[in-house]
Tab-separated table of C-alpha atoms in Angstrom:
chain	number	residue	atom	x	y	z
A	1	UNK	CA	245.425	261.246	21.168
A	2	UNK	CA	247.350	258.323	19.692
A	3	UNK	CA	250.720	258.753	18.039
A	4	UNK	CA	250.707	257.823	14.386
A	5	UNK	CA	254.158	256.235	14.664
A	6	UNK	CA	253.205	253.968	17.594
A	7	UNK	CA	253.602	250.266	16.828
A	8	UNK	CA	250.364	248.270	16.905
A	9	UNK	CA	249.538	244.663	17.801
A	10	UNK	CA	246.047	243.209	17.380
A	11	UNK	CA	244.685	239.911	18.714
A	12	UNK	CA	241.251	238.776	17.550
A	13	UNK	CA	238.867	236.963	19.879
A	14	UNK	CA	241.063	237.747	22.855
A	15	UNK	CA	238.785	238.315	25.845
A	16	UNK	CA	239.629	234.846	27.249
A	17	UNK	CA	241.723	231.730	26.763
A	18	UNK	CA	244.825	231.698	24.581
A	19	UNK	CA	243.959	235.049	23.026
A	20	UNK	CA	243.816	236.718	26.437
A	21	UNK	CA	247.215	235.259	27.361
A	22	UNK	CA	248.714	236.415	24.051
A	23	UNK	CA	247.498	239.951	24.792
A	24	UNK	CA	249.023	239.701	28.272
A	25	UNK	CA	252.378	238.584	26.870
A	26	UNK	CA	252.365	241.326	24.254
A	27	UNK	CA	251.553	243.955	26.894
A	28	UNK	CA	254.580	242.768	28.872
A	29	UNK	CA	257.088	242.645	25.999
A	30	UNK	CA	255.863	244.601	22.958
A	31	UNK	CA	256.689	248.287	22.757
A	32	UNK	CA	253.495	249.693	21.347
A	33	UNK	CA	249.713	249.635	21.531
A	34	UNK	CA	248.196	246.187	22.106
A	35	UNK	CA	244.563	245.740	21.093
A	36	UNK	CA	242.438	243.192	22.881
A	37	UNK	CA	239.426	242.713	20.619
A	38	UNK	CA	236.165	240.877	21.136
A	39	UNK	CA	232.723	240.818	19.554
A	40	UNK	CA	231.088	241.376	22.952
A	41	UNK	CA	231.996	244.774	24.392
A	42	UNK	CA	231.189	243.932	28.020
A	43	UNK	CA	233.315	240.785	28.043
A	44	UNK	CA	236.087	242.609	26.209
A	45	UNK	CA	236.192	245.467	28.682
A	46	UNK	CA	236.080	243.048	31.636
A	47	UNK	CA	239.140	241.301	30.181
A	48	UNK	CA	240.927	244.646	29.798
A	49	UNK	CA	240.132	245.440	33.421
A	50	UNK	CA	241.726	242.149	34.552
A	51	UNK	CA	244.937	243.067	32.736
A	52	UNK	CA	244.879	246.610	34.088
A	53	UNK	CA	244.716	245.139	37.597
A	54	UNK	CA	248.023	243.417	36.762
A	55	UNK	CA	249.534	246.789	35.874
A	56	UNK	CA	249.247	246.274	32.116
A	57	UNK	CA	247.742	248.727	29.630
A	58	UNK	CA	245.943	247.020	26.767
A	59	UNK	CA	243.604	248.956	24.499
A	60	UNK	CA	240.168	247.651	23.540
A	61	UNK	CA	238.123	247.731	20.378
A	62	UNK	CA	235.047	245.755	19.463
A	63	UNK	CA	235.660	243.391	16.533
A	64	UNK	CA	233.408	240.653	15.193
A	65	UNK	CA	235.437	238.843	12.540
A	66	UNK	CA	232.285	237.270	11.075
A	67	UNK	CA	230.899	240.725	10.221
A	68	UNK	CA	232.590	242.657	7.404
A	69	UNK	CA	231.116	245.927	8.651
A	70	UNK	CA	232.699	245.365	12.078
A	71	UNK	CA	236.071	244.598	10.479
A	72	UNK	CA	235.780	247.717	8.316
A	73	UNK	CA	234.956	249.906	11.327
A	74	UNK	CA	238.028	248.576	13.116
A	75	UNK	CA	240.187	249.135	10.013
A	76	UNK	CA	238.941	252.716	9.758
A	77	UNK	CA	239.768	253.295	13.438
A	78	UNK	CA	243.296	251.879	13.082
A	79	UNK	CA	244.071	253.766	9.877
A	80	UNK	CA	242.806	257.003	11.439
A	81	UNK	CA	245.100	256.687	14.445
A	82	UNK	CA	248.182	254.747	13.319
A	83	UNK	CA	250.442	254.190	10.338
A	84	UNK	CA	249.533	250.506	10.260
A	85	UNK	CA	249.566	247.142	12.015
A	86	UNK	CA	252.825	245.480	13.099
A	87	UNK	CA	251.470	242.250	14.617
A	88	UNK	CA	248.145	240.564	13.846
A	89	UNK	CA	247.152	237.376	15.655
A	90	UNK	CA	244.150	235.658	14.080
A	91	UNK	CA	242.907	233.806	17.136
A	92	UNK	CA	239.103	234.032	16.970
A	93	UNK	CA	237.506	230.611	16.609
A	94	UNK	CA	234.790	228.288	17.866
A	95	UNK	CA	234.317	224.559	18.484
A	96	UNK	CA	231.435	222.663	20.078
A	97	UNK	CA	233.299	219.876	21.837
A	98	UNK	CA	230.018	218.087	22.548
A	99	UNK	CA	229.250	217.624	18.836
A	100	UNK	CA	231.696	215.348	17.037
A	101	UNK	CA	229.287	215.251	14.075
A	102	UNK	CA	227.643	218.596	13.322
A	103	UNK	CA	224.489	219.586	11.510
A	104	UNK	CA	224.903	221.562	8.291
A	105	UNK	CA	223.915	224.790	10.065
A	106	UNK	CA	226.428	224.245	12.879
A	107	UNK	CA	229.201	223.217	10.467
A	108	UNK	CA	228.626	226.285	8.297
A	109	UNK	CA	228.664	228.590	11.340
A	110	UNK	CA	231.952	227.061	12.536
A	111	UNK	CA	233.615	227.320	9.124
A	112	UNK	CA	232.340	230.882	8.654
A	113	UNK	CA	233.852	231.835	12.023
A	114	UNK	CA	237.112	229.902	11.828
A	115	UNK	CA	237.957	230.274	8.147
A	116	UNK	CA	235.704	232.477	5.996
A	117	UNK	CA	236.283	235.290	8.500
A	118	UNK	CA	240.012	235.071	7.688
A	119	UNK	CA	239.265	235.779	4.040
A	120	UNK	CA	237.346	238.888	5.122
A	121	UNK	CA	240.106	239.952	7.529
A	122	UNK	CA	242.645	239.480	4.719
A	123	UNK	CA	240.677	241.702	2.376
A	124	UNK	CA	240.058	244.508	4.895
A	125	UNK	CA	242.903	244.471	7.462
A	126	UNK	CA	245.870	243.129	5.462
A	127	UNK	CA	246.185	246.367	3.443
A	128	UNK	CA	247.023	248.011	6.808
A	129	UNK	CA	249.936	245.647	7.509
A	130	UNK	CA	253.313	247.364	7.599
A	131	UNK	CA	256.019	246.131	5.247
A	132	UNK	CA	257.667	244.003	7.970
A	133	UNK	CA	254.494	242.991	9.813
A	134	UNK	CA	253.954	239.580	11.369
A	135	UNK	CA	250.716	237.610	11.035
A	136	UNK	CA	250.125	234.592	13.265
A	137	UNK	CA	247.249	232.216	12.571
A	138	UNK	CA	246.204	230.086	15.545
A	139	UNK	CA	245.703	226.632	14.070
A	140	UNK	CA	245.681	223.176	15.662
A	141	UNK	CA	247.176	219.729	15.201
A	142	UNK	CA	243.812	219.152	13.522
A	143	UNK	CA	245.035	221.686	10.956
A	144	UNK	CA	247.607	219.217	9.561
A	145	UNK	CA	246.788	217.895	6.094
A	146	UNK	CA	246.721	214.280	7.313
A	147	UNK	CA	243.350	215.004	8.966
A	148	UNK	CA	241.726	215.007	5.509
A	149	UNK	CA	240.683	211.666	3.991
A	150	UNK	CA	239.503	212.705	0.515
A	151	UNK	CA	242.309	212.066	-1.981
A	152	UNK	CA	241.488	214.835	-4.444
A	153	UNK	CA	242.032	217.426	-1.710
A	154	UNK	CA	245.170	215.738	-0.380
A	155	UNK	CA	246.550	216.237	-3.893
A	156	UNK	CA	245.134	219.729	-4.498
A	157	UNK	CA	246.029	221.446	-1.229
A	158	UNK	CA	249.772	220.768	-1.612
A	159	UNK	CA	250.065	222.373	-5.068
A	160	UNK	CA	252.686	225.110	-5.350
A	161	UNK	CA	250.188	227.248	-7.264
A	162	UNK	CA	247.212	226.636	-4.958
A	163	UNK	CA	244.735	229.529	-4.954
A	164	UNK	CA	242.335	230.943	-2.383
A	165	UNK	CA	239.466	229.992	-4.701
A	166	UNK	CA	240.572	226.353	-4.589
A	167	UNK	CA	240.628	226.435	-0.778
A	168	UNK	CA	237.090	227.821	-0.851
A	169	UNK	CA	236.090	224.942	-3.174
A	170	UNK	CA	237.583	222.511	-0.627
A	171	UNK	CA	235.517	224.037	2.169
A	172	UNK	CA	232.345	224.057	0.071
A	173	UNK	CA	232.883	220.434	-0.981
A	174	UNK	CA	233.014	219.483	2.680
A	175	UNK	CA	229.810	221.407	3.434
A	176	UNK	CA	228.110	219.555	0.576
A	177	UNK	CA	229.223	216.288	2.188
A	178	UNK	CA	227.661	217.429	5.471
A	179	UNK	CA	224.383	217.958	3.596
A	180	UNK	CA	224.686	214.412	2.246
A	181	UNK	CA	224.680	212.932	5.751
A	182	UNK	CA	226.868	211.634	8.568
A	183	UNK	CA	228.688	208.949	6.548
A	184	UNK	CA	229.745	211.379	3.817
A	185	UNK	CA	230.929	213.891	6.419
A	186	UNK	CA	232.929	211.345	8.431
A	187	UNK	CA	234.514	209.900	5.282
A	188	UNK	CA	235.787	213.402	4.406
A	189	UNK	CA	237.594	214.217	7.659
A	190	UNK	CA	236.397	211.957	10.471
A	191	UNK	CA	234.751	213.208	13.644
A	192	UNK	CA	234.944	216.958	14.348
A	193	UNK	CA	235.332	217.223	10.576
A	194	UNK	CA	234.085	220.795	10.425
A	195	UNK	CA	236.776	221.971	12.844
A	196	UNK	CA	239.471	219.964	11.039
A	197	UNK	CA	238.446	221.343	7.641
A	198	UNK	CA	238.400	224.908	8.996
A	199	UNK	CA	241.924	224.564	10.390
A	200	UNK	CA	243.348	222.737	7.354
A	201	UNK	CA	241.883	225.534	5.227
A	202	UNK	CA	243.508	228.099	7.547
A	203	UNK	CA	246.872	226.371	7.197
A	204	UNK	CA	246.602	226.220	3.407
A	205	UNK	CA	245.576	229.893	3.300
A	206	UNK	CA	248.647	230.778	5.386
A	207	UNK	CA	250.983	229.291	2.776
A	208	UNK	CA	249.124	230.822	-0.189
A	209	UNK	CA	249.173	234.263	1.420
A	210	UNK	CA	252.879	234.016	2.257
A	211	UNK	CA	253.543	233.288	-1.392
A	212	UNK	CA	251.427	236.308	-2.365
A	213	UNK	CA	253.222	238.591	0.115
A	214	UNK	CA	256.585	237.466	-1.250
A	215	UNK	CA	255.454	237.960	-4.857
A	216	UNK	CA	254.366	241.489	-3.923
A	217	UNK	CA	257.882	242.199	-2.653
A	218	UNK	CA	256.910	242.817	0.973
A	219	UNK	CA	258.778	241.488	4.012
A	220	UNK	CA	255.547	240.452	5.770
A	221	UNK	CA	255.717	237.056	7.492
A	222	UNK	CA	252.689	234.850	8.045
A	223	UNK	CA	252.873	231.584	9.967
A	224	UNK	CA	250.406	229.216	11.597
A	225	UNK	CA	250.835	227.572	14.963
A	226	UNK	CA	249.483	224.632	16.938
A	227	UNK	CA	249.386	225.982	20.513
A	228	UNK	CA	248.867	222.549	22.065
A	229	UNK	CA	245.742	220.973	23.552
A	230	UNK	CA	244.830	223.862	25.821
A	231	UNK	CA	242.316	223.792	28.654
A	232	UNK	CA	239.591	226.283	27.810
A	233	UNK	CA	235.872	226.871	27.724
A	234	UNK	CA	235.961	225.593	24.149
A	235	UNK	CA	237.386	222.211	25.233
A	236	UNK	CA	235.087	222.007	28.272
A	237	UNK	CA	238.139	222.245	30.532
A	238	UNK	CA	239.941	219.295	28.932
A	239	UNK	CA	243.508	219.688	27.757
A	240	UNK	CA	247.207	219.296	28.521
A	241	UNK	CA	248.231	222.957	28.779
A	242	UNK	CA	247.139	226.115	30.507
A	243	UNK	CA	246.196	229.022	28.222
A	244	UNK	CA	249.408	230.746	29.331
A	245	UNK	CA	251.459	227.772	28.094
A	246	UNK	CA	249.384	227.744	24.907
A	247	UNK	CA	250.392	231.344	24.240
A	248	UNK	CA	254.116	230.493	24.245
A	249	UNK	CA	254.550	229.602	20.562
A	250	UNK	CA	252.273	232.382	19.247
A	251	UNK	CA	254.269	234.903	21.311
A	252	UNK	CA	257.504	233.423	19.985
A	253	UNK	CA	256.317	234.027	16.421
A	254	UNK	CA	255.113	237.529	17.289
A	255	UNK	CA	258.195	238.711	19.160
A	256	UNK	CA	261.223	236.435	18.841
A	257	UNK	CA	261.263	234.431	15.608
A	258	UNK	CA	263.481	235.760	12.805
A	259	UNK	CA	261.569	237.854	10.262
A	260	UNK	CA	262.850	235.418	7.648
A	261	UNK	CA	260.666	232.657	9.121
A	262	UNK	CA	257.790	232.718	6.660
A	263	UNK	CA	255.010	230.358	5.660
A	264	UNK	CA	255.732	227.723	8.305
A	265	UNK	CA	253.646	225.509	10.569
A	266	UNK	CA	254.966	225.793	14.122
A	267	UNK	CA	254.376	223.314	16.956
A	268	UNK	CA	253.627	224.375	20.521
A	269	UNK	CA	257.302	223.957	21.479
A	270	UNK	CA	258.266	226.459	18.737
A	271	UNK	CA	259.821	223.999	16.291
A	272	UNK	CA	258.664	223.830	12.672
A	273	UNK	CA	256.802	220.782	11.400
A	274	UNK	CA	255.909	219.611	7.916
A	275	UNK	CA	252.256	220.433	7.391
A	276	UNK	CA	251.717	217.832	4.708
A	277	UNK	CA	253.480	214.766	6.174
């Protein structure tokens, strides 16, 4: 039986890579229940077993962020056993490193996984966030605004009153460009445009949601972070950092940063950068 007053940390898509290392770091330093989540139960439980062999005690729950029913089932489980969520790391994401120019179907799948899922998570899990919770969105240097080449969106995404609906229009405009062919897609955001658009949208959503949390009078902090170019299955083994090194800045935001740090874009060495330079 779980204690209702136990603190709770959740990491999405955490059966391998950076997510796995974030769970490991939380298990070592966070006083509470740490949930390793994955859409595949076998792979999730194998990851838990690896951590248990290190003497750590993560919990597991299946969670497919692209499926609202799965998110709802997880929310019901958490709300039945705990007061709420203290730390939420939105880490789940995909990238096909072999395809610098994607088909419409592949681009839509990537954006659904990397960004639209966040809108669903916001709707279903954010009501469970405690008043001083911390949300960390795993972004990328490809999540900086300068990755976008279309002027109307360079102007729109920096507005102080930007809305979630406008970010969704940005994403849908890109998908329409993908339908219009390679040249239209590349002129929007260059190669790997679908990944760049998904991460720029994530960054913009981070800042909009921080504004909303503040307007609601909560002390919730939400920040996004570029963990560095990390060697992983997703990057076909290319990269500058190990997953453990990639987890450093996300763990800093989860455990060490002041609660007053809100709505920032953090580099892999833990310093803040201007998202829109």
